[in-house]
């Protein structure tokens, strides 16, 4: 049986889920340091980190990565709230 | 509003036809509804004011109830019989009007593509051309849901297991402020309403909401209250999370443009970031988790999302038509 110290030395690895053409989802809380030294903190249970660099909320995902179809294929419905 | 009134609940709305008159009258007088009422449900307009106000009032007994209405009416068998007939009428119409059967992959591939032609989108319209009054109308109508944001979806938790339950509970925890009362999303929406000069009392704008808005909220309550519709509830919830982040981005930009206050902007800024996460979690863990457990629910998940598109499109058409003609989107 492991003692408490052994548990402390082998914490559960933090899971990062990656998706092609989407953000990296990291188990929170998360601290991201960007090139200019700015530190962004998110305390959510999971955090979506932008990988396309198009987010206006960078380093967090704001879904700006989503594909836009050619104009002729638009459906035009409202999408929510 | 006084603390006593707040505890007592909102006032019963004004009826919009024979069915809602029968429901409101039964609640106001503490009597059983007229047994002949349920026969009138067969030819009621399935997306109309009378049916949807009736359903809305009956569902509200499961949330906060109404001032002067006994709490035990929630499980009044005569009211439940009537509710079942109204639900059948609504659900049968939706099953006819919504494309199907489809797979969740088809449905979400469409939803994850930004529309090339945003002319039918209310959030695009508000971003570019909305004035403060449009935002106030929009918030007053959406308050029917946002003041109980994520409540209808909590009912699905006991019907999910394993991965789907764990992920759904995590998202709901975020919606309910992650343990902090001042961060509950319904509270953030009340702060937005206050910023826009609206009355934040629960139920205050029910009488002003057209059938198109009531139907959107009635769908959530219907799917949330029926275990048999758990697949559709999950599909509906995934729709909300997948579409919310980009729409919130437009609404936050629009609110900044018209000079709304910080709380108003904060509600949508929070949803841009939170729902970009929720979208990933709901698709990969809640939907995929549920379908790993219960693959037979695939078409129901797609139906829940498509039914939401259908009803939200009807609401969008109503709002945009009213504003194009220079009218209010609220009932007078």
Tab-separated table of C-alpha atoms in Angstrom, chain B residues 195-196 255 259-266:
chain	number	residue	atom	x	y	z
B	195	UNK	CA	-27.371	47.786	-16.818
B	196	UNK	CA	-29.898	48.073	-19.640
B	255	UNK	CA	-23.195	46.286	-26.625
B	259	UNK	CA	-22.195	52.174	-24.983
B	260	UNK	CA	-23.918	49.686	-22.666
B	261	UNK	CA	-22.479	49.261	-19.162
B	262	UNK	CA	-19.778	46.870	-18.007
B	263	UNK	CA	-22.136	44.234	-16.589
B	264	UNK	CA	-24.002	44.038	-19.903
B	265	UNK	CA	-20.770	43.477	-21.811
B	266	UNK	CA	-19.449	41.080	-19.164
